[in-house]
C-alpha cells in the first residue's frame, strides 16, 4: 500500500514551473563542469529526521501526522516504516539515504535483541535498496540517546559504557558494510563535558582516540572500505564538545594518528553554532585534504541552538558548492540533516522541504560553476598575493630566507609600501552579479 498515493515521481519542470511538487533547478541529468548534477550533489535523505522526527520540543509532544506509523516500537512497524522511507526517497529522486542504528530498528531489552532487530530491518533495507537503486551514503550508531550514555560513550568515566558503545559500532559497521554504505560517520553526541571538577579531560580524549582506532581496525578486519567521517559540533549537548569544530577535529585526528582513515562531515548549523560560517569550516577542512561530506541544513541566526532547518538560501548554497567543486565530494554527499518545522505536520511537507533544499543546491551548483568559469575571484586572489610570487616573498615561501636575510632586506628597503585594498565591498557586489 502506498503511503503517498497522491504523489507521483517528482520531475524537473524548469525555472518557470509554478508546481511546488516539481524541481525548477535540479535536473539530475544536466551536466555541470562535465558531470551530472546527480553525481555532483549526491543528495541523501536523513532517516532520523524524515522518518523518525515527531515534531516534539521541550514544551510539548510531537505533532507529525504519519498515517503509516502505528507509533509502536515493534520490528514490524520498523520494517513497514522502512518501506515507506523508500517510497518517499524514490519519488523524491534522491540517490542516497543515511541512518543511525536506532532510527531504523527499535532498541531491544538486551544487546543481542537489539542486534536481532537491526538485522531484521536491515534485510528490508537491503531489499528496498535493490528494488529502487537508492544507496546508503552512510551509517552510524546512536551513542547518545540511551541513558547508559549519560556521561558519554567512548569518553564516559564508565568503562562499561565504552564497551557497550564499541559493541554497537561493531554491529553498525557490519550492517553498513552489508548495505554497501559508502561512508561511516561518528558524531560526538555526548562526547564532551560540563565541568572539569568531575572530568579527566586527557583520559577521556585518549579513550576517544582508542575508540576510533578500534573502529578502523575492525573495518579492516571485515573488509569495510567506506570512508570514516567525524562530524564537528560545539555546545550541544555538552558545554564542551570534544569535536567542537573542524580545527578541533583535525587536531584530534592528527594527535591520534587518524588522518589516513578519517575525513570530516561538515554541518552548516554546527558551523554557525561554533561561531564560524559554513564556508570557513569547508575551506578549513578542504585545504587540509580532509573534507569528506556535508550535512546540509541551516540554523536560524536569531536562535542559539541546532534548529536543523532545510537549507533554502541560494547564497549559502552557492558558497557551499564553491567549496565542494573546489575540493570534490565523493564518496561523501549532500545529506539533508534537516527536519520540517513542528507546524509543517503533514506528510506532503516532507516533499516540499526536500524539493526546496535540492533546488537551492542545484541553483547554488550552477552559480558556483559560473563563478569558477569566469575566474574573476581567482584573478583577484592571485593578484592580492602576488608579492609572494617573486623576490623576498618567493624566498620566504621556498625556505631560502632566514631572519638575518629579512633584516638585510628591510634595512635596505626601509618601509613597506601600502599594498592593494582588500576590496571587500567590490567583491561582495561581484558575487551578487552571479546570483
Ligand atoms: C546532531 C547531528 C547528528 C549527526 C549524526 O546534531 O547532526 O544527527 O549528523 O549522528
Ligand atoms: Co548532522
Short mmCIF file of C-alpha atoms and ligand atoms in Angstrom, two decimals:
data_model
loop_
_atom_site.label_atom_id
_atom_site.label_comp_id
_atom_site.label_asym_id
_atom_site.label_seq_id
_atom_site.Cartn_x
_atom_site.Cartn_y
_atom_site.Cartn_z
CA UNK A 1 0.00 0.00 0.00
CA UNK A 2 1.23 3.43 -0.88
CA UNK A 3 1.91 5.96 1.87
CA UNK A 4 1.89 8.86 -0.59
CA UNK A 5 -0.79 7.84 -3.11
CA UNK A 6 -1.38 11.37 -4.36
CA UNK A 7 2.30 12.00 -5.15
CA UNK A 8 3.93 10.97 -8.40
CA UNK A 9 7.65 10.93 -9.05
CA UNK A 10 8.96 14.48 -8.65
CA UNK A 11 10.11 15.79 -12.02
CA UNK A 12 12.22 18.63 -13.30
CA UNK A 13 9.91 21.19 -14.88
CA UNK A 14 12.29 24.14 -15.26
CA UNK A 15 12.51 27.60 -13.66
CA UNK A 16 9.11 28.78 -14.89
CA UNK A 17 7.16 25.98 -13.28
CA UNK A 18 4.73 27.02 -10.56
CA UNK A 19 4.29 23.46 -9.35
CA UNK A 20 5.65 23.14 -5.78
CA UNK A 21 5.93 19.38 -6.33
CA UNK A 22 8.44 19.79 -9.17
CA UNK A 23 12.08 20.78 -9.42
CA UNK A 24 12.77 24.11 -11.01
CA UNK A 25 16.57 23.80 -10.93
CA UNK A 26 17.51 20.24 -10.03
CA UNK A 27 17.71 18.33 -13.28
CA UNK A 28 19.66 15.24 -12.31
CA UNK A 29 20.96 14.71 -15.84
CA UNK A 30 22.08 18.26 -16.52
CA UNK A 31 25.84 18.42 -16.99
CA UNK A 32 27.83 20.96 -14.97
CA UNK A 33 31.62 21.08 -15.30
CA UNK A 34 31.45 17.79 -17.21
CA UNK A 35 29.47 15.87 -14.57
CA UNK A 36 25.75 15.36 -13.99
CA UNK A 37 24.02 17.26 -11.21
CA UNK A 38 23.15 13.92 -9.66
CA UNK A 39 26.82 12.98 -9.39
CA UNK A 40 27.88 16.39 -8.15
CA UNK A 41 25.30 16.66 -5.41
CA UNK A 42 24.81 13.07 -4.24
CA UNK A 43 21.71 14.04 -2.24
CA UNK A 44 20.83 11.96 0.79
CA UNK A 45 17.72 11.75 2.98
CA UNK A 46 18.31 11.59 6.76
CA UNK A 47 16.26 8.75 8.18
CA UNK A 48 16.22 10.13 11.73
CA UNK A 49 14.51 13.37 10.81
CA UNK A 50 12.41 12.35 7.85
CA UNK A 51 11.13 9.02 9.17
CA UNK A 52 11.50 9.47 12.93
CA UNK A 53 11.06 13.20 13.52
CA UNK A 54 7.93 13.65 15.62
CA UNK A 55 7.95 17.42 15.95
CA UNK A 56 8.24 17.24 19.72
CA UNK A 57 10.09 20.02 21.51
CA UNK A 58 10.89 20.73 25.18
CA UNK A 59 7.45 22.30 25.56
CA UNK A 60 5.22 19.71 24.01
CA UNK A 61 4.80 16.38 22.30
CA UNK A 62 5.01 15.53 18.63
CA UNK A 63 2.68 17.00 16.04
CA UNK A 64 3.52 15.00 12.92
CA UNK A 65 0.74 13.11 11.16
CA UNK A 66 2.25 9.87 9.84
CA UNK A 67 -0.61 7.54 8.95
CA UNK A 68 1.70 4.62 8.09
CA UNK A 69 3.29 4.58 11.55
CA UNK A 70 1.40 2.78 14.34
CA UNK A 71 3.54 4.53 16.94
CA UNK A 72 4.78 1.25 18.40
CA UNK A 73 8.37 0.15 18.92
CA UNK A 74 7.72 -3.13 17.13
CA UNK A 75 10.02 -4.58 14.49
CA UNK A 76 7.01 -4.90 12.21
CA UNK A 77 6.33 -1.18 12.41
CA UNK A 78 10.02 -0.50 11.78
CA UNK A 79 10.01 -2.71 8.67
CA UNK A 80 6.87 -1.07 7.38
CA UNK A 81 8.38 2.37 8.02
CA UNK A 82 11.48 1.33 6.06
CA UNK A 83 9.31 0.52 3.05
CA UNK A 84 7.61 3.90 3.34
CA UNK A 85 11.04 5.56 3.52
CA UNK A 86 11.98 4.05 0.19
CA UNK A 87 8.70 5.03 -1.43
CA UNK A 88 9.47 8.59 -0.31
CA UNK A 89 13.11 8.58 -1.41
CA UNK A 90 12.27 7.00 -4.76
CA UNK A 91 9.50 9.51 -5.52
CA UNK A 92 11.75 12.37 -4.47
CA UNK A 93 14.58 11.10 -6.65
CA UNK A 94 17.38 11.32 -4.06
CA UNK A 95 20.09 8.73 -4.79
CA UNK A 96 21.11 8.16 -1.14
CA UNK A 97 19.94 7.92 2.46
CA UNK A 98 21.69 7.80 5.85
CA UNK A 99 20.69 6.34 9.23
CA UNK A 100 21.62 5.60 12.82
CA UNK A 101 21.16 2.03 14.01
CA UNK A 102 18.42 3.06 16.41
CA UNK A 103 16.49 5.12 13.85
CA UNK A 104 15.79 2.17 11.66
CA UNK A 105 15.28 -0.55 14.27
CA UNK A 106 13.99 -0.48 17.85
CA UNK A 107 16.40 -0.99 20.71
CA UNK A 108 15.63 -4.28 22.45
CA UNK A 109 15.92 -5.20 26.12
CA UNK A 110 19.44 -6.57 25.54
CA UNK A 111 22.25 -6.00 23.08
CA UNK A 112 21.55 -9.29 21.36
CA UNK A 113 17.86 -8.45 20.93
CA UNK A 114 18.81 -5.01 19.55
CA UNK A 115 21.17 -6.69 17.09
CA UNK A 116 18.45 -9.09 16.04
CA UNK A 117 16.02 -6.23 15.48
CA UNK A 118 18.60 -4.40 13.41
CA UNK A 119 19.24 -7.48 11.27
CA UNK A 120 15.51 -7.87 10.62
CA UNK A 121 15.13 -4.27 9.44
CA UNK A 122 18.44 -4.31 7.53
CA UNK A 123 17.01 -7.17 5.49
CA UNK A 124 14.14 -4.92 4.40
CA UNK A 125 16.50 -2.01 3.77
CA UNK A 126 18.58 -4.22 1.51
CA UNK A 127 15.55 -5.43 -0.42
CA UNK A 128 14.35 -1.88 -0.84
CA UNK A 129 17.80 -0.66 -1.93
CA UNK A 130 17.84 -3.37 -4.57
CA UNK A 131 14.30 -2.62 -5.69
CA UNK A 132 14.82 1.15 -6.02
CA UNK A 133 18.55 1.58 -6.67
CA UNK A 134 18.73 4.01 -3.73
CA UNK A 135 22.08 3.62 -1.95
CA UNK A 136 23.38 4.10 1.56
CA UNK A 137 25.55 7.22 1.89
CA UNK A 138 26.47 6.43 5.47
CA UNK A 139 25.58 4.52 8.54
CA UNK A 140 26.23 5.43 12.15
CA UNK A 141 25.43 4.30 15.67
CA UNK A 142 23.34 6.29 18.11
CA UNK A 143 25.67 6.54 21.11
CA UNK A 144 23.86 9.37 22.85
CA UNK A 145 20.11 8.76 23.39
CA UNK A 146 20.12 5.84 25.79
CA UNK A 147 20.64 6.85 29.45
CA UNK A 148 23.64 4.48 29.61
CA UNK A 149 25.50 7.17 27.65
CA UNK A 150 24.72 9.94 30.13
CA UNK A 151 28.46 10.58 30.69
CA UNK A 152 29.36 9.98 27.07
CA UNK A 153 30.15 6.82 25.10
CA UNK A 154 33.85 6.43 24.30
CA UNK A 155 34.62 9.29 26.72
CA UNK A 156 32.47 8.02 29.58
CA UNK A 157 34.00 7.69 33.04
CA UNK A 158 32.39 4.24 32.99
CA UNK A 159 34.42 1.67 31.03
CA UNK A 160 31.27 -0.40 30.51
CA UNK A 161 29.72 2.44 28.52
CA UNK A 162 32.80 2.43 26.27
CA UNK A 163 32.43 -1.34 25.87
CA UNK A 164 28.73 -1.09 25.02
CA UNK A 165 29.42 1.67 22.51
CA UNK A 166 32.15 -0.41 20.93
CA UNK A 167 29.81 -3.38 20.58
CA UNK A 168 27.24 -1.11 18.98
CA UNK A 169 29.76 0.32 16.49
CA UNK A 170 30.90 -3.20 15.61
CA UNK A 171 27.36 -4.14 14.66
CA UNK A 172 26.67 -0.81 12.89
CA UNK A 173 29.82 -1.30 10.80
CA UNK A 174 28.74 -4.79 9.82
CA UNK A 175 25.29 -3.56 8.79
CA UNK A 176 26.73 -0.55 6.94
CA UNK A 177 29.03 -2.88 5.05
CA UNK A 178 26.21 -5.32 4.29
CA UNK A 179 24.18 -2.45 2.82
CA UNK A 180 27.06 -1.13 0.74
CA UNK A 181 27.40 2.07 2.78
CA UNK A 182 29.96 4.40 1.22
CA UNK A 183 30.90 6.15 4.48
CA UNK A 184 30.59 5.69 8.22
CA UNK A 185 30.04 8.70 10.49
CA UNK A 186 31.00 9.49 14.05
CA UNK A 187 29.23 12.44 15.57
CA UNK A 188 30.36 13.02 19.14
CA UNK A 189 26.94 13.01 20.74
CA UNK A 190 27.70 13.20 24.43
CA UNK A 191 31.49 13.11 23.97
CA UNK A 192 32.32 16.19 26.00
CA UNK A 193 31.84 17.53 29.48
CA UNK A 194 30.08 20.10 31.66
CA UNK A 195 32.72 20.78 34.33
CA UNK A 196 36.39 19.95 34.84
CA UNK A 197 35.63 19.36 38.53
CA UNK A 198 34.44 15.87 37.58
CA UNK A 199 36.33 15.28 34.35
CA UNK A 200 39.72 13.80 33.48
CA UNK A 201 39.99 15.51 30.12
CA UNK A 202 43.16 13.82 28.91
CA UNK A 203 41.97 10.36 29.79
CA UNK A 204 38.64 10.94 28.04
CA UNK A 205 40.19 12.20 24.80
CA UNK A 206 42.75 9.37 24.86
CA UNK A 207 39.81 6.96 25.08
CA UNK A 208 38.13 8.62 22.12
CA UNK A 209 41.33 8.13 20.11
CA UNK A 210 41.43 4.48 21.14
CA UNK A 211 37.77 4.07 20.14
CA UNK A 212 38.36 5.41 16.62
CA UNK A 213 41.33 3.07 16.17
CA UNK A 214 39.22 0.11 17.24
CA UNK A 215 36.69 1.04 14.56
CA UNK A 216 39.43 1.40 11.92
CA UNK A 217 40.88 -1.98 12.89
CA UNK A 218 37.52 -3.71 12.79
CA UNK A 219 36.67 -2.17 9.41
CA UNK A 220 39.90 -3.59 8.06
CA UNK A 221 39.11 -6.97 9.56
CA UNK A 222 35.68 -7.26 7.92
CA UNK A 223 36.71 -5.57 4.68
CA UNK A 224 34.63 -2.42 5.08
CA UNK A 225 36.28 0.05 2.72
CA UNK A 226 33.96 3.05 3.20
CA UNK A 227 35.31 6.41 4.27
CA UNK A 228 35.25 7.19 8.01
CA UNK A 229 33.94 10.65 8.87
CA UNK A 230 33.86 12.70 12.03
CA UNK A 231 31.21 15.40 12.35
CA UNK A 232 32.15 18.56 14.26
CA UNK A 233 29.62 20.22 16.55
CA UNK A 234 30.04 22.56 19.53
CA UNK A 235 27.90 23.17 22.64
CA UNK A 236 25.10 20.65 22.18
CA UNK A 237 24.52 18.60 24.23
CA UNK A 238 27.51 19.28 26.50
CA UNK A 239 29.10 22.65 27.20
CA UNK A 240 32.48 21.50 25.84
CA UNK A 241 32.15 19.07 22.94
CA UNK A 242 35.47 17.41 22.12
CA UNK A 243 34.78 17.65 18.40
CA UNK A 244 33.62 21.27 18.50
CA UNK A 245 34.69 22.47 15.07
CA UNK A 246 36.78 21.48 12.06
CA UNK A 247 40.03 22.69 13.63
CA UNK A 248 39.41 20.79 16.88
CA UNK A 249 38.53 17.61 14.97
CA UNK A 250 41.56 17.84 12.72
CA UNK A 251 43.80 18.41 15.70
CA UNK A 252 42.30 15.34 17.35
CA UNK A 253 42.77 13.24 14.21
CA UNK A 254 46.40 14.36 13.90
CA UNK A 255 47.17 13.84 17.58
CA UNK A 256 45.89 10.27 17.45
CA UNK A 257 47.31 9.44 14.03
CA UNK A 258 43.92 9.04 12.35
CA UNK A 259 44.13 11.35 9.33
CA UNK A 260 44.73 8.45 6.94
CA UNK A 261 41.38 6.97 7.88
CA UNK A 262 39.08 9.91 8.63
CA UNK A 263 37.72 13.00 6.92
CA UNK A 264 35.14 15.48 8.16
CA UNK A 265 31.38 15.63 7.72
CA UNK A 266 30.69 19.35 7.99
CA UNK A 267 27.21 20.53 9.01
CA UNK A 268 26.01 24.08 8.41
CA UNK A 269 24.12 24.57 11.65
CA UNK A 270 27.05 23.16 13.63
CA UNK A 271 29.42 25.57 11.92
CA UNK A 272 27.34 28.59 12.88
CA UNK A 273 26.90 27.36 16.46
CA UNK A 274 30.70 27.22 16.62
CA UNK A 275 30.85 30.87 15.61
CA UNK A 276 32.04 30.08 12.09
CA UNK A 277 30.47 30.33 8.69
CA UNK A 278 29.88 27.08 6.80
CA UNK A 279 32.23 28.42 4.14
CA UNK A 280 35.01 28.76 6.72
CA UNK A 281 34.58 25.22 8.01
CA UNK A 282 34.54 23.79 4.49
CA UNK A 283 37.61 25.73 3.45
CA UNK A 284 39.45 24.81 6.64
CA UNK A 285 38.80 21.09 6.18
CA UNK A 286 39.27 21.26 2.42
CA UNK A 287 42.65 22.96 2.45
CA UNK A 288 43.96 20.11 4.60
CA UNK A 289 42.56 17.45 2.29
CA UNK A 290 40.08 16.38 4.95
CA UNK A 291 36.71 17.49 3.57
CA UNK A 292 34.60 14.35 3.27
CA UNK A 293 30.88 15.06 3.20
CA UNK A 294 28.31 17.59 4.33
CA UNK A 295 25.17 17.63 6.43
CA UNK A 296 23.13 20.22 4.59
CA UNK A 297 20.81 22.31 6.72
CA UNK A 298 20.72 25.76 8.20
CA UNK A 299 20.25 27.31 11.61
CA UNK A 300 18.33 30.43 12.47
CA UNK A 301 20.76 33.20 13.35
CA UNK A 302 18.21 34.60 15.80
CA UNK A 303 18.29 31.35 17.77
CA UNK A 304 21.23 29.81 19.56
CA UNK A 305 20.54 26.12 19.08
CA UNK A 306 20.60 23.41 16.44
CA UNK A 307 17.33 24.07 14.62
CA UNK A 308 18.23 21.79 11.67
CA UNK A 309 16.16 23.67 9.12
CA UNK A 310 16.08 22.85 5.44
CA UNK A 311 18.60 24.94 3.51
CA UNK A 312 16.83 27.20 1.01
CA UNK A 313 19.20 30.15 0.95
CA UNK A 314 20.75 30.24 -2.52
CA UNK A 315 23.61 32.50 -1.43
CA UNK A 316 24.63 29.97 1.23
CA UNK A 317 24.22 27.04 -1.18
CA UNK A 318 26.47 28.84 -3.67
CA UNK A 319 29.20 29.30 -1.06
CA UNK A 320 28.95 25.62 -0.14
CA UNK A 321 29.07 24.50 -3.76
CA UNK A 322 32.14 26.64 -4.43
CA UNK A 323 33.97 24.59 -1.81
CA UNK A 324 32.55 21.27 -2.95
CA UNK A 325 33.56 21.97 -6.55
CA UNK A 326 37.00 23.03 -5.43
CA UNK A 327 37.72 20.05 -3.18
CA UNK A 328 35.40 17.34 -4.52
CA UNK A 329 32.84 15.41 -2.53
CA UNK A 330 32.72 11.73 -3.48
CA UNK A 331 32.33 9.34 -1.66
CA UNK A 332 30.62 11.95 0.51
CA UNK A 333 27.33 13.59 -0.33
CA UNK A 334 24.86 16.34 0.50
CA UNK A 335 22.88 14.79 3.33
CA UNK A 336 19.80 16.73 4.43
CA UNK A 337 20.26 16.56 8.19
CA UNK A 338 17.17 18.73 8.40
CA UNK A 339 13.67 18.48 9.76
CA UNK A 340 10.38 20.09 8.86
CA UNK A 341 9.10 22.61 11.37
CA UNK A 342 6.72 21.39 14.04
CA UNK A 343 3.96 23.31 12.32
CA UNK A 344 4.61 21.56 8.98
CA UNK A 345 2.97 18.39 10.17
CA UNK A 346 1.58 16.80 7.02
CA UNK A 347 3.38 14.08 5.03
CA UNK A 348 3.44 16.28 1.94
CA UNK A 349 5.65 18.76 3.81
CA UNK A 350 8.41 16.14 3.63
CA UNK A 351 8.34 16.57 -0.15
CA UNK A 352 8.15 20.36 -0.16
CA UNK A 353 11.08 20.63 2.23
CA UNK A 354 13.43 18.29 0.36
CA UNK A 355 12.48 19.74 -3.03
CA UNK A 356 13.26 23.24 -1.72
CA UNK A 357 16.65 22.12 -0.42
CA UNK A 358 17.56 20.23 -3.57
CA UNK A 359 16.58 23.13 -5.80
CA UNK A 360 18.59 25.60 -3.69
CA UNK A 361 21.68 23.39 -4.01
CA UNK A 362 21.15 22.81 -7.73
CA UNK A 363 20.96 26.54 -8.23
CA UNK A 364 23.99 27.04 -5.99
CA UNK A 365 25.88 24.50 -8.08
CA UNK A 366 25.13 26.32 -11.33
CA UNK A 367 26.02 29.71 -9.90
CA UNK A 368 29.23 28.37 -8.38
CA UNK A 369 30.19 26.84 -11.73
CA UNK A 370 29.56 30.19 -13.45
CA UNK A 371 31.75 31.97 -10.88
CA UNK A 372 34.52 29.43 -11.44
CA UNK A 373 34.22 29.64 -15.22
CA UNK A 374 34.71 33.41 -15.16
CA UNK A 375 37.61 33.15 -12.73
CA UNK A 376 37.26 36.76 -11.53
CA UNK A 377 37.74 35.89 -7.88
CA UNK A 378 40.72 33.68 -8.66
CA UNK A 379 42.29 36.52 -10.60
CA UNK A 380 41.74 38.89 -7.70
CA UNK A 381 43.29 36.46 -5.20
CA UNK A 382 46.29 35.79 -7.40
CA UNK A 383 46.87 39.50 -7.66
CA UNK A 384 46.35 40.17 -3.98
CA UNK A 385 49.08 37.69 -3.08
CA UNK A 386 51.46 38.41 -5.92
CA UNK A 387 54.14 39.77 -3.59
CA UNK A 388 54.77 36.10 -2.77
CA UNK A 389 55.42 35.10 -6.35
CA UNK A 390 58.89 36.58 -6.66
CA UNK A 391 61.58 38.40 -4.69
CA UNK A 392 61.52 38.19 -0.92
CA UNK A 393 58.08 36.51 -0.85
CA UNK A 394 59.22 33.65 -3.04
CA UNK A 395 62.40 33.31 -0.95
CA UNK A 396 60.36 33.05 2.27
CA UNK A 397 57.95 30.50 0.81
CA UNK A 398 60.75 28.33 -0.51
CA UNK A 399 62.63 28.50 2.79
CA UNK A 400 65.60 30.35 1.37
CA UNK A 401 65.30 33.46 3.56
CA UNK A 402 66.31 33.36 7.26
CA UNK A 403 65.68 36.14 9.78
CA UNK A 404 69.04 37.71 9.01
CA UNK A 405 68.10 37.86 5.33
CA UNK A 406 64.81 39.53 6.24
CA UNK A 407 66.74 42.11 8.29
CA UNK A 408 69.14 42.84 5.45
CA UNK A 409 66.21 43.18 3.07
CA UNK A 410 64.24 45.55 5.32
CA UNK A 411 67.28 47.65 6.29
CA UNK A 412 67.81 48.32 2.64
CA UNK A 413 64.14 48.87 1.82
CA UNK A 414 63.30 50.99 4.88
CA UNK A 415 59.48 50.77 5.00
CA UNK A 416 56.80 48.73 3.29
CA UNK A 417 54.50 50.42 0.79
CA UNK A 418 50.74 50.07 1.40
CA UNK A 419 49.55 47.14 -0.64
CA UNK A 420 46.32 46.78 -2.65
CA UNK A 421 42.95 47.45 -1.00
CA UNK A 422 41.01 44.43 0.30
CA UNK A 423 38.07 45.49 -1.89
CA UNK A 424 35.55 43.54 0.18
CA UNK A 425 32.61 45.67 -0.94
CA UNK A 426 33.54 45.41 -4.59
CA UNK A 427 33.88 41.64 -4.25
CA UNK A 428 30.53 41.28 -2.49
CA UNK A 429 28.99 43.24 -5.35
CA UNK A 430 30.71 40.97 -7.82
CA UNK A 431 29.34 37.90 -6.03
CA UNK A 432 25.81 39.34 -6.28
CA UNK A 433 26.18 39.74 -10.02
CA UNK A 434 26.04 35.95 -10.31
CA UNK A 435 23.02 35.44 -8.06
C1 LIG B 1 23.37 16.01 15.64
C2 LIG B 1 23.66 15.55 14.27
C3 LIG B 1 23.55 14.08 14.08
C4 LIG B 1 24.63 13.51 13.22
C5 LIG B 1 24.62 12.01 13.14
O1 LIG B 1 23.34 17.37 15.75
O2 LIG B 1 23.91 16.31 13.38
O3 LIG B 1 22.32 13.78 13.57
O4 LIG B 1 24.54 14.02 11.92
O5 LIG B 1 24.73 11.43 14.38
CO1 LIG B 2 24.47 16.01 11.39
#
